[in-house]
CSV table of C-alpha atoms in Angstrom, one decimal:
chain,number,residue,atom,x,y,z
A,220,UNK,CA,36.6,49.6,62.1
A,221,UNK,CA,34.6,47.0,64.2
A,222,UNK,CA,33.5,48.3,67.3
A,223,UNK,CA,35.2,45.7,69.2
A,224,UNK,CA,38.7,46.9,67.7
A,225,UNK,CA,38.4,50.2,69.0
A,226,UNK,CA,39.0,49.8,72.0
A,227,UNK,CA,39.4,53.5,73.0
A,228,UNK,CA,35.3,52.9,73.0
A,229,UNK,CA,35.1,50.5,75.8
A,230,UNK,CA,38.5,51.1,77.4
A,231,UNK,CA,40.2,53.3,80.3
A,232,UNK,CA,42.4,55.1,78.0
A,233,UNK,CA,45.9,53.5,79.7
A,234,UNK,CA,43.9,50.2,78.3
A,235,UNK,CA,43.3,51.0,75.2
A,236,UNK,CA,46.8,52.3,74.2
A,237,UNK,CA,48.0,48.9,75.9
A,238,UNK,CA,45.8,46.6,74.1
A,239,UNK,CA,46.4,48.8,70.7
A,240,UNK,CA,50.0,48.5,71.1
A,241,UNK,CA,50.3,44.9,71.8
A,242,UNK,CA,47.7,44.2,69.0
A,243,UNK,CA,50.1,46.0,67.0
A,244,UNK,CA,53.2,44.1,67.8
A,245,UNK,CA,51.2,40.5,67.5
A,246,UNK,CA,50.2,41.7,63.5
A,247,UNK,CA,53.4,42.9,62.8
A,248,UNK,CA,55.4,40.7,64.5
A,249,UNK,CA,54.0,37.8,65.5
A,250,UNK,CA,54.7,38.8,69.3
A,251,UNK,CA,52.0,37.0,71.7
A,252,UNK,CA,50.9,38.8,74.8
A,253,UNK,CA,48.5,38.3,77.9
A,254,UNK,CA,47.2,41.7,80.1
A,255,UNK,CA,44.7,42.1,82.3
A,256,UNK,CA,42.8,45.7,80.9
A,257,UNK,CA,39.9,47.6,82.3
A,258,UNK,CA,37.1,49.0,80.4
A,259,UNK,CA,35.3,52.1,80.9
A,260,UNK,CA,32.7,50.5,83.4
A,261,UNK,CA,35.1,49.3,85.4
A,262,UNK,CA,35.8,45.8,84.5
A,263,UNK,CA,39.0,43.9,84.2
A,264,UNK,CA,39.2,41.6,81.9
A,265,UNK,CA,42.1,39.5,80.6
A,266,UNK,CA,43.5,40.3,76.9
A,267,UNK,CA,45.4,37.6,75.4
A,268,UNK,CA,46.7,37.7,71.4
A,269,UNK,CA,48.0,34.8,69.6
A,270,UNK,CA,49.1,33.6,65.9
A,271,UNK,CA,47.1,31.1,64.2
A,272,UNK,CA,48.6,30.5,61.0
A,273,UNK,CA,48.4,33.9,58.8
A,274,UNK,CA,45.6,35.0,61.1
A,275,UNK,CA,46.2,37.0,64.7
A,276,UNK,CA,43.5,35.9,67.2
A,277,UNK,CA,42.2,38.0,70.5
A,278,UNK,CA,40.5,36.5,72.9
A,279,UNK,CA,38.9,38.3,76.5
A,280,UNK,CA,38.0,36.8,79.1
A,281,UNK,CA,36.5,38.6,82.2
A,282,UNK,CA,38.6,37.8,85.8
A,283,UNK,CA,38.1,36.5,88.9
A,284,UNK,CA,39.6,35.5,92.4
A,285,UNK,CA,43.0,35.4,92.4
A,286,UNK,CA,44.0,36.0,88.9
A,287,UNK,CA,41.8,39.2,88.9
A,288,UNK,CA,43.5,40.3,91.7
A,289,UNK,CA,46.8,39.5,90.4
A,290,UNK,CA,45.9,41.5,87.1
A,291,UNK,CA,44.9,44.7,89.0
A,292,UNK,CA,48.3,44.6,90.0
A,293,UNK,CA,49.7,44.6,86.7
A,294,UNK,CA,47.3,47.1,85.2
A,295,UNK,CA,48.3,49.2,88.4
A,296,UNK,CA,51.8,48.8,88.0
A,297,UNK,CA,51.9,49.3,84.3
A,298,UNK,CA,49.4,52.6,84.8
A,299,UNK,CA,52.1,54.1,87.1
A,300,UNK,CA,55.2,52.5,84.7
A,301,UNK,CA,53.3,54.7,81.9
A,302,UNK,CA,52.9,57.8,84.2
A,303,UNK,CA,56.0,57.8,85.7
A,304,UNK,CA,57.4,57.4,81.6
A,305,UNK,CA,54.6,60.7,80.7
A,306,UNK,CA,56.6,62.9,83.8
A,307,UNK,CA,60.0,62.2,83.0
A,308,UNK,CA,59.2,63.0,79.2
A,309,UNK,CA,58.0,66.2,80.0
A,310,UNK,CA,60.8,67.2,82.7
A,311,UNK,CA,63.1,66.4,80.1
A,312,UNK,CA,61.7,68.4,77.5
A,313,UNK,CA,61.2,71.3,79.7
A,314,UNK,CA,63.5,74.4,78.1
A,315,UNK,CA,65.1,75.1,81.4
A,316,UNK,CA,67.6,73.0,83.6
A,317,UNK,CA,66.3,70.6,85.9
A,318,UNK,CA,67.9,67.9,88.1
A,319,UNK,CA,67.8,65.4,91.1
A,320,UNK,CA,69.5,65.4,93.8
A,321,UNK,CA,70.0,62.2,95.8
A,322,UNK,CA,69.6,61.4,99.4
A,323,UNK,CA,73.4,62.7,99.7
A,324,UNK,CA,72.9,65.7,97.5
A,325,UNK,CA,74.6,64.0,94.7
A,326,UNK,CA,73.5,64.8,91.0
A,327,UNK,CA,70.8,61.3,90.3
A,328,UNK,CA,69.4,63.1,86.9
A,329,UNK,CA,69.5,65.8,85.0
A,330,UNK,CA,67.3,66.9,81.5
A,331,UNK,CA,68.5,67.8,78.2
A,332,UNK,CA,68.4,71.3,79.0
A,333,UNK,CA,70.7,70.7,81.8
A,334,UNK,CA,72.9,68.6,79.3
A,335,UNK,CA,72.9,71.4,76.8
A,336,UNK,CA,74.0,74.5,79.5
A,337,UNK,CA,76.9,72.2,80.4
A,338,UNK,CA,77.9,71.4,77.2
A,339,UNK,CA,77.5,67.8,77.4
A,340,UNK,CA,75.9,65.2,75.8
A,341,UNK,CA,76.3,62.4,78.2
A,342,UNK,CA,74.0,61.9,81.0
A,343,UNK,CA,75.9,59.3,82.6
A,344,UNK,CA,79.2,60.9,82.3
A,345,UNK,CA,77.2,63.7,83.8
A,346,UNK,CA,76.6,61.7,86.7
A,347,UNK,CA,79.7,59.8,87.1
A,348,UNK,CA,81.7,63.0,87.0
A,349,UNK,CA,79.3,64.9,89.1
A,350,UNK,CA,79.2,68.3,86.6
A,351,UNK,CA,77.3,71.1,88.6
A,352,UNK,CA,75.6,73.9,86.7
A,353,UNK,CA,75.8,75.7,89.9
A,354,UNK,CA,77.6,75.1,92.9
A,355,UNK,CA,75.2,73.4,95.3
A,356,UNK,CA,74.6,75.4,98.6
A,357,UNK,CA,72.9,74.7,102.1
A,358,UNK,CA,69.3,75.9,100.1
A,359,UNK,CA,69.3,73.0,98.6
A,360,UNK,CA,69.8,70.4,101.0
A,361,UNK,CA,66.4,68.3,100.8
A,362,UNK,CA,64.0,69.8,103.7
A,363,UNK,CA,61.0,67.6,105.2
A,364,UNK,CA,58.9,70.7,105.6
A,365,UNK,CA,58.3,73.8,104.2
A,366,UNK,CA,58.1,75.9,101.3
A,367,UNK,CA,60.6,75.6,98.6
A,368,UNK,CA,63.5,78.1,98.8
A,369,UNK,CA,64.6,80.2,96.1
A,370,UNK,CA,67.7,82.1,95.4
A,371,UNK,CA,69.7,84.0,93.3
A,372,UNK,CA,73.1,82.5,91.9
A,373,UNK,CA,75.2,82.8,88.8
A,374,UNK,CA,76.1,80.5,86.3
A,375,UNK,CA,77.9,79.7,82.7
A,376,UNK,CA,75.3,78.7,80.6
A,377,UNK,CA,76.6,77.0,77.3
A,378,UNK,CA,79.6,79.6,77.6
A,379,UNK,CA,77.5,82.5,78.6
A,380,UNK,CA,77.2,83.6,82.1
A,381,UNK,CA,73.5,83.7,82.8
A,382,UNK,CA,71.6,84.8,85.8
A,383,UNK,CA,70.0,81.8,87.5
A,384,UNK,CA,66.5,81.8,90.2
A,385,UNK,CA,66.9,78.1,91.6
A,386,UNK,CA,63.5,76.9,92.7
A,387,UNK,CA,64.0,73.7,95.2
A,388,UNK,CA,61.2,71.1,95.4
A,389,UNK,CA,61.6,68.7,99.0
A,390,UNK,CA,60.7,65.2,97.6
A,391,UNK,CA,61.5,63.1,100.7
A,392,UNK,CA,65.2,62.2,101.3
A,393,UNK,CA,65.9,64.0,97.6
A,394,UNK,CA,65.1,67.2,95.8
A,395,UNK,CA,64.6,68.8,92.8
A,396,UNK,CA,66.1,71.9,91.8
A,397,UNK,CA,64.6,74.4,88.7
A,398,UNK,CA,66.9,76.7,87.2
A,399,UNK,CA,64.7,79.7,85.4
A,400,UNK,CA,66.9,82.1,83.9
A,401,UNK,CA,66.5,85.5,84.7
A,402,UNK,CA,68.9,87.2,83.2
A,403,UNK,CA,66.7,89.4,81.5
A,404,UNK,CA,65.3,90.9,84.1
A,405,UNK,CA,68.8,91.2,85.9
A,406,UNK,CA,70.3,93.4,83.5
A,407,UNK,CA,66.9,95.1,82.9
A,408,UNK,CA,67.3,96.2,86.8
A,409,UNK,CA,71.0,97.5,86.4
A,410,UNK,CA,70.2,99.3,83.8
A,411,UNK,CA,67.4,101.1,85.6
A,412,UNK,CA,69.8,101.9,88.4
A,413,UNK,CA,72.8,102.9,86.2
A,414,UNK,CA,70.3,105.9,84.6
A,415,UNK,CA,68.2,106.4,87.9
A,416,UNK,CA,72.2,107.4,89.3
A,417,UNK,CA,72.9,109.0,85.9
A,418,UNK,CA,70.2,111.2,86.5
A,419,UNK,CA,70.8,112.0,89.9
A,420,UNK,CA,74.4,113.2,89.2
A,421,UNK,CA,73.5,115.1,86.3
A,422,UNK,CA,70.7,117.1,89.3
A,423,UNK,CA,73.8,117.3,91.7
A,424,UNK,CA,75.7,119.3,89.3
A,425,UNK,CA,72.5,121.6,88.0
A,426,UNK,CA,73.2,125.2,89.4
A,427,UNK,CA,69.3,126.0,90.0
A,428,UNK,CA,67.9,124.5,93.1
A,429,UNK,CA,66.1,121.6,92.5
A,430,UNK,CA,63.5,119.4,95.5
């Protein structure tokens, strides 16, 4: 390809996958598009695709004054549109429950895995019914400072009762709340006490004297 069409050469990467997508849509589509994009030395520069005829034209122009200031706002705003998008893809593909609480400790979102340990599909009937995974307690009320509090609690996981670590993250007014399942380890711990009191009876009931 021309160097000029890869733009992942002279482009901040968020750039690059802007200007490759919209380039995208304008051949496939016809779809026309203006962006202000920044290249790797720091440059903005404004992107704008058109049809002409059969043909799909790009044209860049570097920015100045007010409309360069007015593009660094868009290329901001879409940067943190994009990140915010990259976060909220990977909280909801984490393989433990996760959720939001809202300024009044009502349920604002929850991920897949949450969806999936309460046997729902719905996010928004999630919401709009307010279905806890765990009853919430005063641990995870948001707290402006601080270290994030964790406890123990029990829960029904997708019909199994599970043993549940809730980590609480203060984010502001809200929180979030991480629900790592430890059941596992749980039952790993009775066990060891069931045959550490096993043992000790069968000592107790040993004639020979035993220290």
């Amino acid at each position: 390809p021309k160097p000029l069409l890869t733009f992942a050469r002279w482009c901040e990467p968020e750039s690059a996958a802007a200007l490759s997508e919209a380039v995208t849509n304008l051949r496939e589509t016809g779809a026309p598009f203006n962006i202000g994009i920044k290249t790797i030395d720091g440059e903005f520069l404004e992107a704008d695709g058109r049809t002409a005829g059969a043909l799909a034209t790009l044209r860049l122009r570097p920015l100045a004054g007010e409309r360069r200031h007015n593009f660094e706002l868009a290329y901001d705003t879409r940067k943190l549109t994009r990140q915010v998008e990259r976060l909220s893809a990977i909280l909801d593909r984490a393989p433990f429950p996760i959720w939001l609480r809202g300024s009044k400790s009502e349920l604002a979102w929850v991920n897949r895995a949450y969806l999936k340990a309460v046997e729902n599909n719905d996010i928004e009937d999630v919401l709009a019914r307010r279905i806890e995974l765990v009853n919430p307690g005063p641990q995870e009320a948001a707290t402006e400072h601080g270290d994030a509090p964790v406890r123990r609690v029990h829960a029904v996981m997708a019909g199994a009762k599970r043993a549940l670590d809730l980590h609480e993250l203060p984010l502001g007014d809200t929180s979030a709340v991480f629900a790592v399942d430890v059941t596992p380890l749980e039952d790993t711990r009775k066990e060891l006490k069931r045959l550490s009191r096993a043992h000790a009876s069968t000592l107790d009931k040993i004639a020979t004297a035993i220290a």
